[in-house]
Coordinates of C-alpha atoms in Angstrom, one line a residue:
X30 CA 58.0 -97.4 138.7
X31 CA 60.3 -100.0 137.2
X32 CA 58.9 -102.5 134.7
X33 CA 57.7 -105.8 135.9
X34 CA 60.4 -108.4 136.4
X35 CA 59.9 -112.1 135.8
X36 CA 61.5 -112.8 139.2
X37 CA 58.8 -110.9 141.1
X38 CA 56.0 -112.8 142.7
X39 CA 53.7 -110.1 141.5
X40 CA 53.8 -108.3 138.1
X41 CA 52.3 -104.9 137.4
X42 CA 49.1 -105.3 135.4
X43 CA 49.6 -102.1 133.5
X44 CA 46.6 -100.0 132.4
X45 CA 44.6 -102.7 130.8
X46 CA 40.9 -102.9 131.8
X47 CA 39.7 -105.7 134.0
X48 CA 36.0 -105.4 133.5
X49 CA 35.2 -108.8 135.1
X50 CA 36.7 -107.7 138.4
X51 CA 36.1 -103.9 138.6
X52 CA 33.0 -102.0 139.7
X53 CA 32.8 -100.0 136.4
X54 CA 34.8 -99.3 133.3
X55 CA 36.3 -96.1 134.6
X56 CA 38.7 -97.6 137.0
X57 CA 42.3 -97.2 135.9
X58 CA 45.3 -98.6 138.0
X59 CA 47.2 -95.3 137.6
X60 CA 44.6 -92.8 138.7
X61 CA 44.1 -91.4 142.1
X62 CA 40.9 -91.4 144.1
X63 CA 40.6 -89.3 147.3
X64 CA 44.4 -89.1 147.3
X65 CA 44.8 -92.8 147.2
X66 CA 46.6 -94.5 144.3
X67 CA 45.8 -98.1 143.4
X68 CA 48.6 -100.3 142.0
X69 CA 47.2 -103.3 140.0
X70 CA 49.3 -106.4 140.2
X71 CA 48.8 -110.1 139.3
X72 CA 49.6 -112.5 142.1
X73 CA 51.2 -115.8 141.2
X74 CA 49.5 -117.3 144.2
X75 CA 46.9 -116.0 146.6
X76 CA 46.8 -118.5 149.6
X77 CA 49.8 -117.8 151.8
X78 CA 51.2 -120.1 154.5
X79 CA 51.9 -118.7 157.9
X80 CA 55.5 -119.3 159.1
X81 CA 55.7 -122.5 161.2
X82 CA 57.1 -120.5 164.2
X83 CA 54.0 -118.3 164.3
X84 CA 51.7 -118.6 167.3
X85 CA 48.6 -118.0 165.1
X86 CA 46.0 -120.8 165.3
X87 CA 45.6 -120.9 161.5
X88 CA 48.2 -121.9 158.9
X89 CA 46.8 -120.1 155.8
X90 CA 45.8 -116.6 155.0
X91 CA 44.6 -114.5 152.0
X92 CA 45.3 -110.8 151.7
X93 CA 43.8 -109.3 148.5
X94 CA 45.2 -105.8 149.3
X95 CA 48.6 -104.5 150.5
X96 CA 48.6 -101.2 152.3
X97 CA 45.5 -99.8 154.0
X98 CA 43.6 -96.5 153.7
X99 CA 42.3 -96.8 157.3
X100 CA 45.5 -95.0 158.2
X101 CA 45.7 -96.3 161.8
X102 CA 48.7 -94.7 163.5
X103 CA 49.6 -97.9 165.2
X104 CA 49.1 -100.5 162.4
X105 CA 51.5 -103.4 162.8
X106 CA 51.4 -104.1 159.0
X107 CA 53.1 -100.8 158.0
X108 CA 56.6 -102.3 157.7
X109 CA 55.3 -104.9 155.2
X110 CA 55.0 -102.2 152.6
X111 CA 58.8 -101.9 152.6
X112 CA 59.0 -105.4 151.1
X113 CA 57.5 -103.9 148.0
X114 CA 60.0 -101.0 147.7
X115 CA 57.4 -98.6 149.2
X116 CA 57.5 -96.9 152.6
X117 CA 55.4 -97.8 155.6
X118 CA 54.3 -94.2 156.3
X119 CA 52.6 -92.2 153.5
X120 CA 52.8 -95.0 150.9
X121 CA 51.1 -97.5 153.2
X122 CA 48.1 -95.3 153.4
X123 CA 48.0 -93.9 149.9
X124 CA 49.5 -96.5 147.5
X125 CA 47.4 -99.6 147.8
X126 CA 48.4 -102.7 146.0
X127 CA 45.4 -104.5 144.5
X128 CA 45.8 -108.2 143.5
X129 CA 43.3 -108.0 140.6
X130 CA 43.4 -111.7 139.8
X131 CA 42.9 -112.8 143.4
X132 CA 39.5 -114.5 142.8
X133 CA 40.7 -116.4 139.8
X134 CA 43.9 -117.5 141.5
X135 CA 41.9 -118.7 144.5
X136 CA 39.5 -120.8 142.4
X137 CA 42.5 -122.5 140.8
X138 CA 44.3 -123.1 144.1
X139 CA 41.2 -124.5 145.8
X140 CA 40.8 -126.9 142.9
X141 CA 44.2 -128.4 143.4
X142 CA 44.2 -132.1 144.6
X143 CA 46.9 -131.1 147.1
X144 CA 44.7 -128.5 148.8
X145 CA 43.3 -130.1 152.0
X146 CA 40.5 -127.6 152.9
X147 CA 42.3 -126.0 155.8
X148 CA 41.0 -122.9 157.5
X149 CA 41.8 -119.7 155.7
X150 CA 42.0 -116.4 157.7
X151 CA 41.5 -113.0 156.2
X152 CA 42.4 -109.6 157.8
X153 CA 45.7 -110.9 159.1
X154 CA 47.7 -108.2 157.5
X155 CA 45.7 -105.3 156.1
X156 CA 41.9 -104.9 156.2
X157 CA 40.0 -106.8 153.5
X158 CA 37.2 -104.3 153.9
X159 CA 39.1 -101.1 153.5
X160 CA 38.0 -98.4 151.0
X161 CA 39.3 -100.2 147.9
X162 CA 37.0 -103.2 148.5
X163 CA 34.0 -101.0 147.8
X164 CA 35.1 -100.7 144.2
X165 CA 37.1 -103.9 143.5
X166 CA 34.9 -106.4 145.5
X167 CA 37.8 -108.9 145.7
X168 CA 37.0 -109.9 149.3
X169 CA 33.4 -110.7 148.3
X170 CA 34.6 -112.7 145.3
X171 CA 37.0 -114.6 147.6
X172 CA 34.4 -115.4 150.2
X173 CA 32.0 -116.6 147.5
X174 CA 34.7 -119.0 146.2
X175 CA 35.4 -120.3 149.7
X176 CA 31.7 -120.7 150.4
X177 CA 31.3 -122.7 147.1
X178 CA 34.1 -125.0 148.1
X179 CA 32.7 -125.2 151.7
X180 CA 36.2 -124.2 152.9
X181 CA 36.3 -122.9 156.5
X182 CA 37.3 -119.3 156.9
X183 CA 37.4 -116.3 159.3
X184 CA 37.6 -112.6 158.7
X185 CA 38.9 -109.8 161.0
X186 CA 38.0 -106.3 160.1
X187 CA 37.4 -102.8 161.4
X188 CA 34.9 -102.0 158.7
X189 CA 31.1 -102.1 158.7
X190 CA 31.4 -102.9 154.9
X191 CA 31.4 -106.5 156.1
X192 CA 27.6 -106.2 156.3
X193 CA 27.4 -105.9 152.5
X194 CA 28.4 -109.6 152.4
X195 CA 26.2 -110.9 155.2
X196 CA 24.4 -113.1 152.6
X197 CA 27.7 -114.8 151.7
X198 CA 28.6 -115.3 155.3
X199 CA 25.2 -116.7 156.3
X200 CA 25.1 -119.1 153.3
X201 CA 28.6 -120.3 154.1
X202 CA 27.9 -120.8 157.8
X203 CA 25.2 -123.4 156.9
X204 CA 27.9 -125.7 155.4
X205 CA 31.3 -124.9 157.0
X206 CA 33.0 -123.2 159.9
X207 CA 32.8 -119.5 159.6
X208 CA 33.8 -116.8 162.0
X209 CA 33.8 -113.0 161.9
X210 CA 35.5 -110.6 164.3
X211 CA 35.2 -106.9 164.5
X212 CA 38.2 -105.0 165.8
X213 CA 36.8 -102.3 168.2
X214 CA 39.6 -100.8 170.3
X215 CA 37.5 -98.1 172.1
X216 CA 34.2 -96.3 172.1
X217 CA 36.0 -93.0 173.1
X218 CA 35.2 -90.7 170.1
X219 CA 38.3 -88.5 170.6
X220 CA 40.7 -91.5 170.8
X221 CA 39.0 -93.2 167.8
X222 CA 39.1 -90.0 165.6
X223 CA 42.7 -89.3 166.2
X224 CA 44.2 -92.8 166.2
X225 CA 42.3 -94.5 163.3
X226 CA 40.9 -91.7 161.2
X227 CA 39.9 -93.9 158.2
X228 CA 37.7 -96.4 160.1
X229 CA 33.9 -96.4 160.7
X230 CA 32.7 -95.1 164.0
X231 CA 33.0 -97.7 166.8
X232 CA 29.3 -97.8 167.6
X233 CA 28.5 -98.6 164.0
X234 CA 30.9 -101.6 164.4
X235 CA 29.2 -102.7 167.5
X236 CA 25.9 -102.7 165.5
X237 CA 27.6 -104.8 162.9
X238 CA 28.5 -107.4 165.5
X239 CA 24.8 -107.6 166.5
X240 CA 23.6 -107.8 162.9
X241 CA 26.0 -110.6 162.0
X242 CA 25.1 -112.7 165.0
X243 CA 21.4 -112.1 164.3
X244 CA 21.9 -113.5 160.8
X245 CA 23.5 -116.7 162.2
X246 CA 27.1 -115.6 161.5
X247 CA 29.2 -116.1 164.7
X248 CA 30.9 -112.8 165.3
X249 CA 33.2 -111.8 168.1
X250 CA 35.2 -108.7 169.1
X251 CA 38.9 -108.0 169.4
X252 CA 39.3 -105.0 171.6
X253 CA 42.6 -103.9 170.1
X254 CA 44.9 -102.3 170.3
X255 CA 44.4 -100.9 173.8
X256 CA 46.6 -97.8 174.1
X257 CA 48.2 -97.4 177.6
X258 CA 47.2 -94.1 179.2
X259 CA 44.9 -93.3 176.2
X260 CA 42.2 -96.0 175.9
X261 CA 42.8 -98.3 179.0
X262 CA 40.9 -96.3 181.6
X263 CA 38.3 -98.3 183.6
X264 CA 35.4 -96.4 182.2
X265 CA 36.7 -96.7 178.7
X266 CA 37.2 -100.4 178.9
X267 CA 33.9 -101.0 180.7
X268 CA 32.0 -99.1 178.0
X269 CA 33.4 -101.0 175.1
X270 CA 33.1 -104.4 176.8
X271 CA 29.6 -103.8 177.9
X272 CA 28.5 -102.7 174.5
X273 CA 30.0 -105.7 172.8
X274 CA 28.4 -108.2 175.2
X275 CA 25.1 -106.5 174.7
X276 CA 25.6 -106.8 170.9
X277 CA 25.9 -110.6 171.4
X278 CA 29.6 -111.0 170.7
X279 CA 30.3 -114.7 170.8
X280 CA 33.8 -114.0 172.1
X281 CA 35.7 -111.0 173.4
X282 CA 39.5 -110.8 173.6
X283 CA 42.0 -108.0 173.9
X284 CA 45.5 -107.0 172.8
X285 CA 47.7 -104.2 174.0
X286 CA 49.5 -101.9 171.6
X287 CA 52.6 -103.3 169.8
X288 CA 55.2 -100.8 168.6
X289 CA 57.5 -102.8 166.3
X290 CA 60.2 -101.1 164.3
X291 CA 58.6 -99.3 161.4
X292 CA 55.5 -98.5 163.4
X293 CA 57.2 -96.7 166.3
X294 CA 58.7 -94.2 163.9
X295 CA 55.1 -93.0 163.0
X296 CA 53.4 -93.6 166.3
X297 CA 55.9 -91.7 168.6
X298 CA 55.7 -88.4 166.7
X299 CA 51.9 -88.7 166.8
X300 CA 52.1 -89.3 170.5
X301 CA 54.3 -86.3 171.0
X302 CA 51.6 -84.1 169.2
X303 CA 48.5 -85.5 170.9
X304 CA 49.7 -86.7 174.3
X305 CA 53.2 -85.3 175.1
X306 CA 52.7 -86.2 178.7
X307 CA 52.8 -89.9 177.9
X308 CA 56.0 -89.9 175.8
X309 CA 58.4 -90.9 178.6
X310 CA 56.0 -93.6 179.8
X311 CA 55.8 -95.1 176.4
X312 CA 59.6 -95.1 176.1
X313 CA 59.7 -97.1 179.3
X314 CA 56.9 -99.5 178.4
X315 CA 58.2 -100.1 174.9
X316 CA 61.9 -100.2 175.7
X317 CA 62.6 -103.6 174.2
X318 CA 63.7 -103.8 170.6
X319 CA 60.8 -106.2 169.8
X320 CA 58.3 -103.5 170.4
X321 CA 56.0 -105.6 172.6
X322 CA 54.4 -104.0 175.7
X323 CA 56.0 -104.7 179.0
X324 CA 54.7 -108.1 180.3
X325 CA 53.2 -106.8 183.5
X326 CA 51.3 -104.1 181.6
X327 CA 50.1 -106.7 179.1
X328 CA 48.8 -108.9 181.9
X329 CA 47.2 -106.0 183.7
X330 CA 45.2 -105.0 180.6
X331 CA 44.2 -108.6 179.7
X332 CA 43.1 -109.4 183.3
X333 CA 41.0 -106.2 183.5
X334 CA 39.2 -107.0 180.2
X335 CA 38.6 -110.6 181.2
X336 CA 37.1 -109.5 184.5
X337 CA 34.8 -107.0 182.7
X338 CA 33.6 -109.6 180.2
X339 CA 32.7 -112.0 183.0
X340 CA 31.0 -109.2 184.9
X341 CA 28.8 -108.4 182.0
X342 CA 28.0 -112.0 181.2
X343 CA 30.1 -112.3 178.0
X344 CA 32.5 -115.0 176.8
X345 CA 36.2 -114.1 177.3
X346 CA 38.7 -115.7 175.0
X347 CA 42.4 -115.3 174.2
X348 CA 43.1 -113.6 170.8
X349 CA 44.3 -117.0 169.6
X350 CA 41.1 -118.8 170.7
X351 CA 38.8 -116.1 169.5
X352 CA 39.9 -116.2 165.9
X353 CA 38.5 -119.6 165.1
X354 CA 35.5 -121.7 166.0
X355 CA 36.8 -125.2 165.1
X356 CA 40.1 -125.9 163.3
X357 CA 39.5 -129.0 161.1
X358 CA 42.3 -131.5 160.6
X359 CA 43.7 -131.4 157.0
X360 CA 42.0 -133.9 154.7
X361 CA 44.9 -134.1 152.4
X362 CA 48.5 -132.9 152.1
X363 CA 48.6 -129.1 152.2
X364 CA 50.2 -127.2 149.3
X365 CA 53.8 -126.2 149.3
X366 CA 54.4 -122.7 150.8
X367 CA 54.6 -120.0 148.2
X368 CA 57.9 -118.4 147.4
X369 CA 59.0 -115.4 149.5
X370 CA 57.6 -112.2 148.1
X371 CA 60.2 -110.0 146.5
X372 CA 60.1 -106.2 146.4
X373 CA 57.8 -104.4 144.0
X374 CA 60.2 -101.6 143.3
X375 CA 59.0 -98.1 142.7

């Protein structure tokens, strides 16, 4: 890997120990653990602004990790690894970038007079509770800083590791707007096991929804992505919706699979192996260059999920509505957007 360059937003941290951030003294940024390599970098900024053209209901995000060991075949974030000079296939799953100074950077940025206390979303790119978090605990540190500042935040995850931090969520919820969302695409064991092999079992995630809500932490469910012909059957959708309603999900929304460039290249060969009978159907459904599901199919899936949520007595929301509880108006001028990330060359 090339030496750090002063023009990079991130710089490689080398092999120096970071005892204040790591779980123990044996962690080294160059070693491999379970075939996953962790690349330590120092971020020049940690709060990122969402592009103005985005339809997201939040303007600011934090992502302490880049890449994800959950290894979901359909992950929309895979192409972002290419910005770092890595690939979106094996590298995305096995070479995880860790922003080891994330907690310190956040403390500094929250203290700026220009920061207006806007909502910050986590889990917008890669999962903040993936395997790396068990060792580095950056997500917990970030949430603690947000809670101390009474800054509203939301987290989207597929991991039951979120329960480790239920104390931080509950404490923060007493003073500011907090929202958790679990992504649970299906309860079908075969579909789960083949499409997202690094994630906790779906029923454990359903239990996490119940436990968070019981602790006073508003938690909803994003049923996503729904895979046409694979996880969109009536019985499959009915099972996951009913379980989430019974778990007390404060909102339930759904999203059909996206196959953007960079994701399609991994997903389609996977589909050819596990469901060759669906290959032609997918080529038709995802014929557009954007990778979005055909509009009529999107509407069919969304309508079906909404009807099931209403049937079981739950609260149906759009993905946009479900991410936040209340979006507060900025108190002061927001910070200038950070510079565009440049590749971390390998």
